[in-house]
Short mmCIF file of C-alpha atoms in Angstrom, two decimals:
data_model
loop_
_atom_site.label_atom_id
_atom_site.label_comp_id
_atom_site.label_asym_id
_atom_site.label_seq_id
_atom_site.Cartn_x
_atom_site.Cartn_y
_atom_site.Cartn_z
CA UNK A 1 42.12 14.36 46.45
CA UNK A 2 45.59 13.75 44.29
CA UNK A 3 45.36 10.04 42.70
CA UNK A 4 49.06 10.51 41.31
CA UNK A 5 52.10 9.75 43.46
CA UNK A 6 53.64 13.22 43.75
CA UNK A 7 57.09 13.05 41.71
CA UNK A 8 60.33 12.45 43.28
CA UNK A 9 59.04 10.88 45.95
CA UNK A 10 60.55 7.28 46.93
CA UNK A 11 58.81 4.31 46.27
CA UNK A 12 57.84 1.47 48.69
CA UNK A 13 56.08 -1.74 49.08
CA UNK A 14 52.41 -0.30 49.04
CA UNK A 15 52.83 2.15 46.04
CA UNK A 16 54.59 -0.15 44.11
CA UNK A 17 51.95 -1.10 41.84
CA UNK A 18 53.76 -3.87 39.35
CA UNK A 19 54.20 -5.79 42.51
CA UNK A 20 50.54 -5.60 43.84
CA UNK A 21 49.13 -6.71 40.25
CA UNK A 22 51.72 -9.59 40.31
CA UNK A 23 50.39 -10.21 43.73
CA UNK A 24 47.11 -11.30 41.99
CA UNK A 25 48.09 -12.64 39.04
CA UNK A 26 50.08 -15.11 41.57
CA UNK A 27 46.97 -15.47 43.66
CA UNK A 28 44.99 -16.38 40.77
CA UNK A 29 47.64 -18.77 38.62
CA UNK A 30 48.37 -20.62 42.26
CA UNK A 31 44.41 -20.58 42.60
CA UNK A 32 43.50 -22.08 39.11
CA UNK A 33 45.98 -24.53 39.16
CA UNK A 34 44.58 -25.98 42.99
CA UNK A 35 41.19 -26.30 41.65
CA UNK A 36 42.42 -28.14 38.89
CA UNK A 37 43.89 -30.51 40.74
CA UNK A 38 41.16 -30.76 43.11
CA UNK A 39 38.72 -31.14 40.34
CA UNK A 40 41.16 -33.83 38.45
CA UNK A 41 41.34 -35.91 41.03
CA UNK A 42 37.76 -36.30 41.78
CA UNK A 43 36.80 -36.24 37.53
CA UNK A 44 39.92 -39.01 37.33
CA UNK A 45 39.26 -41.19 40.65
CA UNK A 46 42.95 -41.03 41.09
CA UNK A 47 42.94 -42.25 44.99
CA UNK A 48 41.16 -44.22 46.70
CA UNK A 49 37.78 -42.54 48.98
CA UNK A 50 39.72 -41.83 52.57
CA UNK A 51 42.86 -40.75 50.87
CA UNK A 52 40.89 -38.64 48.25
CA UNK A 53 38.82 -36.94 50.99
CA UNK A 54 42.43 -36.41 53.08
CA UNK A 55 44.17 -34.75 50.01
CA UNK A 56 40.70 -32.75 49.08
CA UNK A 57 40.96 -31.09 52.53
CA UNK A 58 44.84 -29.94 52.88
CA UNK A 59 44.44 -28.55 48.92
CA UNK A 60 41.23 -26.68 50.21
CA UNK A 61 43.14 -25.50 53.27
CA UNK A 62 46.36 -24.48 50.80
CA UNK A 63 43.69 -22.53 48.59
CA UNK A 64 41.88 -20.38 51.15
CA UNK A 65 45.55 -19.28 52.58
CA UNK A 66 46.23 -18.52 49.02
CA UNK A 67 43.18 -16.57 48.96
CA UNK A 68 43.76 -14.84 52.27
CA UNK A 69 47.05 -13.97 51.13
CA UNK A 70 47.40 -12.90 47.24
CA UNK A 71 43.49 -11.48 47.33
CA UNK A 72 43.08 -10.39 50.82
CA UNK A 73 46.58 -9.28 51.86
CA UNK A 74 47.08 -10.60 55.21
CA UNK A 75 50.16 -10.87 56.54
CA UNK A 76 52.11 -10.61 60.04
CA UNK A 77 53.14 -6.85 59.35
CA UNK A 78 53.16 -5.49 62.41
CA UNK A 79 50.81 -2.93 62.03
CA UNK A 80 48.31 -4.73 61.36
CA UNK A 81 48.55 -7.76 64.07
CA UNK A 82 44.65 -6.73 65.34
CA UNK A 83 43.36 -8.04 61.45
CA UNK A 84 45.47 -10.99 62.11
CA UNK A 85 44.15 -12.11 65.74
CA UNK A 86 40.73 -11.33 64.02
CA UNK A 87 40.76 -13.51 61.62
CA UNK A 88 42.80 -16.16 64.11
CA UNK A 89 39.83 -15.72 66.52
CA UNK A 90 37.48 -16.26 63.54
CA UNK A 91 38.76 -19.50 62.43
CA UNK A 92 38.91 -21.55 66.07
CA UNK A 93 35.37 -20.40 66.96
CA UNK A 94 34.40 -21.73 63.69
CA UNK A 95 36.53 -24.98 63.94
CA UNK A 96 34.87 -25.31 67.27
CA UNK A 97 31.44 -24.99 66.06
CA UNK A 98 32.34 -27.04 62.96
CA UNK A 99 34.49 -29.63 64.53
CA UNK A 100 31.58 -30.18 67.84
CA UNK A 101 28.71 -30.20 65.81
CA UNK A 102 30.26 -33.06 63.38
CA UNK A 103 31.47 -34.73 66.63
CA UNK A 104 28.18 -34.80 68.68
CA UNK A 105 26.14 -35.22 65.52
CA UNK A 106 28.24 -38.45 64.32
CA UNK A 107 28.66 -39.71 67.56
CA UNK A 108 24.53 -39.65 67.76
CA UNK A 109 24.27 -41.33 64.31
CA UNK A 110 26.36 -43.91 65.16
CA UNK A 111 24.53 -44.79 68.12
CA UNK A 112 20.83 -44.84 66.73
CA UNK A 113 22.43 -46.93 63.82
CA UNK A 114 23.68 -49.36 66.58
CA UNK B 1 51.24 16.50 51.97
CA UNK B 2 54.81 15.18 52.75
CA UNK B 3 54.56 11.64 53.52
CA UNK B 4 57.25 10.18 51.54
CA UNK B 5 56.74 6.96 53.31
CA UNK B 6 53.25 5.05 54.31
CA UNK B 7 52.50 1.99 56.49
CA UNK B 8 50.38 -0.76 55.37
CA UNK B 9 47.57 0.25 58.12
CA UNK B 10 45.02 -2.60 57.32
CA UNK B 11 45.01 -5.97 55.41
CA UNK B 12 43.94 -5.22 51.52
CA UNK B 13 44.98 -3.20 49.17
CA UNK B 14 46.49 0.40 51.20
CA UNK B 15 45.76 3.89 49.34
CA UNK B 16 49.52 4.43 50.78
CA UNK B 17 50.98 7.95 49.30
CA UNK B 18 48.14 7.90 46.51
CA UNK B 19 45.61 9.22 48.95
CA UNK B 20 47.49 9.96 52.41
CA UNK B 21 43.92 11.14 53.74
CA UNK B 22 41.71 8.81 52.93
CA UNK B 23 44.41 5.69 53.73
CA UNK B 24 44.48 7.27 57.13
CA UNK B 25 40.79 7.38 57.04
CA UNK B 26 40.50 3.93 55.97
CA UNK B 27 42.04 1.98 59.09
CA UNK B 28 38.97 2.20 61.21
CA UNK B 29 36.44 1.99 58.88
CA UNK B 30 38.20 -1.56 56.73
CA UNK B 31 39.08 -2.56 60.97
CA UNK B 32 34.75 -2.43 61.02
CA UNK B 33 34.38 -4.01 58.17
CA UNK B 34 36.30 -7.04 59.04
CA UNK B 35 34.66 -7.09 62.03
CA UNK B 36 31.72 -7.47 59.68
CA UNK B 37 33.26 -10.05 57.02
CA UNK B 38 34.37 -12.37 59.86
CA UNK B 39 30.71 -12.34 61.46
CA UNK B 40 29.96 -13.39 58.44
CA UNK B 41 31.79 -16.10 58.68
CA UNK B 42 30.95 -17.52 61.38
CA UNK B 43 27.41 -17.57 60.29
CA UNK B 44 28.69 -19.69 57.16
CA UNK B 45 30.50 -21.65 59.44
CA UNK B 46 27.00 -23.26 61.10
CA UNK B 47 26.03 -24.05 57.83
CA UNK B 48 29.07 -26.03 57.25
CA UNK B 49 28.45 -27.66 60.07
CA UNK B 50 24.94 -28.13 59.17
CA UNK B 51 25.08 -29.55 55.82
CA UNK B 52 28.29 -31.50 57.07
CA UNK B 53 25.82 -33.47 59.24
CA UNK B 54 22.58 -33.83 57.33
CA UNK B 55 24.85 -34.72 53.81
CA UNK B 56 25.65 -38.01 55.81
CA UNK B 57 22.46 -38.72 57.68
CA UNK B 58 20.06 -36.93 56.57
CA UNK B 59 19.62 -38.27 53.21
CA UNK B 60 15.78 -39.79 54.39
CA UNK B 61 14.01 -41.42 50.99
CA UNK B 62 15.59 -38.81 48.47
CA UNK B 63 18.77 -38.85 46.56
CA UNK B 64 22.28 -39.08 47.59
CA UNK B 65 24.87 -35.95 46.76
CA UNK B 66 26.32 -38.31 43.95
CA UNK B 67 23.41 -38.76 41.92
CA UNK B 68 22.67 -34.88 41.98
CA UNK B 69 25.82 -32.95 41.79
CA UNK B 70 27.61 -31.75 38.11
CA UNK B 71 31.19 -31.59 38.66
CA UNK B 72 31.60 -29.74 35.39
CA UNK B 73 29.06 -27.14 36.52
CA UNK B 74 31.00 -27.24 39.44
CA UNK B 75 34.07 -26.44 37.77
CA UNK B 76 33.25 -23.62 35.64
CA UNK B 77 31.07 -21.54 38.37
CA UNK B 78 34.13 -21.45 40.46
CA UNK B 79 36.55 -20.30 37.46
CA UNK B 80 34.07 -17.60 36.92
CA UNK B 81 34.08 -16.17 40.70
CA UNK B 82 38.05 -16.62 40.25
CA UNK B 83 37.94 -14.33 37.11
CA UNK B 84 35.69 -12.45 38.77
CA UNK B 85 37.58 -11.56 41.75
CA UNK B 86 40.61 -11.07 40.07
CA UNK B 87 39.13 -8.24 37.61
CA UNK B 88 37.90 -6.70 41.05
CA UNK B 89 41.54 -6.53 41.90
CA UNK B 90 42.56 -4.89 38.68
CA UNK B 91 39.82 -2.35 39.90
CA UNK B 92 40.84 -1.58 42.88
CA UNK B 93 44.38 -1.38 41.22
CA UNK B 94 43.15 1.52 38.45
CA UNK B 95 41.39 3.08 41.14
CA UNK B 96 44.42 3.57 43.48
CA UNK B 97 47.13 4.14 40.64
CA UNK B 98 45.14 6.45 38.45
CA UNK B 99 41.17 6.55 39.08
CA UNK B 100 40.78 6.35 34.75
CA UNK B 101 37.25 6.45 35.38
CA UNK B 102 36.20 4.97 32.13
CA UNK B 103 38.97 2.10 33.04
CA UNK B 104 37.57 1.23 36.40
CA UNK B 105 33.68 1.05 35.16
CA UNK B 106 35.60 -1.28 32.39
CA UNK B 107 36.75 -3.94 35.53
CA UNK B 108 34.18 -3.38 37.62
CA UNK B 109 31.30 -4.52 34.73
CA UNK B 110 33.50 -7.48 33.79
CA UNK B 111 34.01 -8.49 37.32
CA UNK B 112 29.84 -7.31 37.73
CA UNK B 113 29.14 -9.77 34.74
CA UNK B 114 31.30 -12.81 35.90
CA UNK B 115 29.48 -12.76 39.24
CA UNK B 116 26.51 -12.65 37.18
CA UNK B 117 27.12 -15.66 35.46
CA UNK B 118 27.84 -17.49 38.32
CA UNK B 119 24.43 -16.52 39.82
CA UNK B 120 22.82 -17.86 36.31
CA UNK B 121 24.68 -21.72 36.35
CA UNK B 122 23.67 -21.99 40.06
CA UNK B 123 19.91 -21.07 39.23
CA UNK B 124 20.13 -23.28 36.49
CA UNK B 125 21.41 -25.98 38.63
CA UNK B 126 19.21 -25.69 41.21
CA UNK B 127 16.13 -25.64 38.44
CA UNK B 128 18.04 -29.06 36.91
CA UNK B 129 18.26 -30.78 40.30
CA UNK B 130 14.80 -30.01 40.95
CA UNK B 131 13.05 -30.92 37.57
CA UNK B 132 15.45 -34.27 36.87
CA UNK B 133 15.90 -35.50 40.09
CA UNK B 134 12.90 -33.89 42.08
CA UNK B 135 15.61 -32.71 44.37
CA UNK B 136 13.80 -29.83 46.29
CA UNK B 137 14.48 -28.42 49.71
CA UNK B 138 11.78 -30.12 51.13
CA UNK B 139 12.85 -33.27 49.95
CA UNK B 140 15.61 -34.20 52.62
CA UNK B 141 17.35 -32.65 55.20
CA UNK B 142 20.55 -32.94 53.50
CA UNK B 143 18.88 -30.69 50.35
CA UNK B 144 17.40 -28.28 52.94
CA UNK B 145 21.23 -27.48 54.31
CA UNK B 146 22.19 -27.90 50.53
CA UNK B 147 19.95 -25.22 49.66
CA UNK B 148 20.24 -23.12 52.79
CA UNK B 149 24.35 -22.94 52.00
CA UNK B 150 24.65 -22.76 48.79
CA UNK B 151 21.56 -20.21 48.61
CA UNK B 152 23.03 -18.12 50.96
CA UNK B 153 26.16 -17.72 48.98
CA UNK B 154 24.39 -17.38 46.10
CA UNK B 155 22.49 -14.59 47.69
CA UNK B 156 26.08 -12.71 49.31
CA UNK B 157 26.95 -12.92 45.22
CA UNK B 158 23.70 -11.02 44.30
CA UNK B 159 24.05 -8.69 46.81
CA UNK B 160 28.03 -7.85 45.73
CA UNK B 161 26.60 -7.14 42.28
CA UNK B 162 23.86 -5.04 43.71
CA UNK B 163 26.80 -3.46 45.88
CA UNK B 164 28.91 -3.17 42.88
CA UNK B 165 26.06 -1.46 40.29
CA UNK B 166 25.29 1.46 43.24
CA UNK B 167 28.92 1.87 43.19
CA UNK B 168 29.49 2.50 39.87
CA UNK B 169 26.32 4.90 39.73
CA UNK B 170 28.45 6.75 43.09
CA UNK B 171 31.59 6.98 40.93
CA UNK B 172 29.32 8.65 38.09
CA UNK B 173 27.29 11.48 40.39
CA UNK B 174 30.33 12.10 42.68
CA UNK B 175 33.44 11.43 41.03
CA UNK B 176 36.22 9.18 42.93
CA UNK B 177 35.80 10.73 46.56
CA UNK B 178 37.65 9.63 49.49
CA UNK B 179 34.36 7.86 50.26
CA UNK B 180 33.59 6.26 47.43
CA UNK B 181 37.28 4.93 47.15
CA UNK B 182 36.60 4.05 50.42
CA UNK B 183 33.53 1.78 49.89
CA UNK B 184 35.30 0.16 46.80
CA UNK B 185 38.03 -0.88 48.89
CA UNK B 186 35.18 -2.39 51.39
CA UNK B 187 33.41 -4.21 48.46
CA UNK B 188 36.67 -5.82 46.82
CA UNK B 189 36.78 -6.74 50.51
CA UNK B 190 33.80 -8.64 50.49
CA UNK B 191 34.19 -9.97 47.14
CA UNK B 192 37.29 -11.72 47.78
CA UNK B 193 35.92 -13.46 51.20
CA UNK B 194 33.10 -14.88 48.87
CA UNK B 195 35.59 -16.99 47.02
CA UNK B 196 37.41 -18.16 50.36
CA UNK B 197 33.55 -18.96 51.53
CA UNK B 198 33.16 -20.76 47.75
CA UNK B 199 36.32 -22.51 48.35
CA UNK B 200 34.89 -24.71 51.13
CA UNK B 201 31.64 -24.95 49.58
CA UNK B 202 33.18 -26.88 46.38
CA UNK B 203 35.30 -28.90 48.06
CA UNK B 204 32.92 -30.25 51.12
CA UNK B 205 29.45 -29.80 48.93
CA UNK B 206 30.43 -31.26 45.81
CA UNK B 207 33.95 -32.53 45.66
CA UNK B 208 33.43 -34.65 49.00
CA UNK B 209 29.91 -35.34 47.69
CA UNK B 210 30.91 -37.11 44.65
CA UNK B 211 33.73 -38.82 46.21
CA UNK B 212 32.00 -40.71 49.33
#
């Protein structure tokens, strides 16, 4: 089991290992500096409630693709395309679940409140 | 071995031309994996939905996500996954580039230790809400999906560490294997979807719950 890259060999985008350590250090700078936002706008009331809760959900949304991308290295390389539907598949059952249950469930609410 | 050239053959970090074998190796088993991971998810993704609905209405007699939640505490438990996650990366860096075993138990403590704090500050918040505010699970249903959420993060973090500790022992008895490599590269895995999972937990737990 060799660890080393054997010598003379040519380099590419996978071996390359300044550019995957720069890959997180991006992923975490871009990360920190979200949540700081987030945070500061909450800890500051900088916007009004329905505005705040708007902007709170597209900087969450910006985050996880951060996430997905810097830490978890997807991407739309074709040899991977399977990972990507995956993960695609993943995310609209879970928007359907998410997005029915807060549907059905507020619809009831307002209703009984009625 | 002449493979002058590799293809990325999964998402995460790729052995590549460190480890031709085991990166050939590894396309099924990290494919299972995030079979696994996105399971996962969806279970997380009832207990959005969950909490989502009893935060609102099912607040009952006790006390609203305003007068419980600690923004700072907030704050620093999710810099300390961050840190955490990113000294797992470093890992799994050292172990691809060079496998320095002294260098990878070095990251993998310090990521270890991070998670570990975390873990501590949301004990201790959960022992604050309940002593100040009386704020136990049975108290509401919107503390019972508080708890149920953020517990079962909590307990995917504890788990990673647990994960993380047999790990290092494996590095230890058997040296860095193919398999062993292989399971680190599941872990880091794992470890990163924790802070995607922790991503929607701060913002729709306690950001959303201080704000409305």
């Amino acid at each position: 089991m060799r660890n080393d890259l054997p010598s003379g060999q040519p380099v590419n985008g996978n071996e390359d290992e300044a550019s995957e350590r720069l890959n997180f250090i991006v992923g975490f700078v871009l990360a920190m500096i979200l949540t700081i936002i987030s945070f500061g706008l909450v800890a500051m009331k900088l916007l009004p409630p329905a505005s705040m809760l708007a902007t709170l959900g597209v900087l969450a949304i910006i985050q996880i693709a951060v996430h997905l991308r810097c830490f978890l290295h997807i991407d739309y390389e074709k040899s991977h395309r399977d990972d990507l539907r995956l993960v695609i598949l993943t995310a609209i059952m879970i928007a359907i679940v998410v997005g029915g249950t807060i549907w059905i469930l507020w619809d009831q609410h307002v209703r009984m409140m009625a | 071995m002449s493979m002058a050239r590799t293809r990325n053959l999964h998402p995460g970090i790729n052995l590549g031309a460190t480890d031709p074998d085991v990166h050939r190796a590894a396309e099924g088993v990290v494919f299972g994996f995030w079979l696994f991971l996105m399971a996962d998810l969806v279970i997380f993704g009832a207990l959005f939905a969950t909490y989502a609905a009893m935060s609102v209405q099912g607040i009952a007699q006790g006390p609203s996500p305003a007068e419980i939640f600690d923004l700072g505490s907030a704050f620093v438990e999710t810099v300390l996954l961050l840190l955490s996650s990113f000294a797992f990366g470093f890992a799994t860096l050292e172990m691809k580039y060079r496998g320095n075993i002294g260098r990878l138990y070095l990251w993998l403590a310090i990521a270890g230790l991070l998670g570990a704090g975390f873990v501590a500050m949301e004990l201790h918040d959960y022992a604050n809400m309940i002593a100040v505010h009386g704020a136990t699970p049975q108290t509401s249903g919107f503390l019972s999906a508080y708890y149920l959420l953020t517990g079962t993060h909590v307990a995917h973090v504890s788990f990673g560490i647990a994960w993380m500790v047999v790990l290092m022992v494996q590095i230890g008895v058997f040296g860095l294997t193919g398999i062993v490599k292989l399971r680190l590269l599941r872990l880091g895995l794992f470890w990163h979807m924790l802070d995607v999972v922790w991503v929607g937990i701060f913002t729709l737990v306690y950001l959303f719950g201080v704000v409305s």
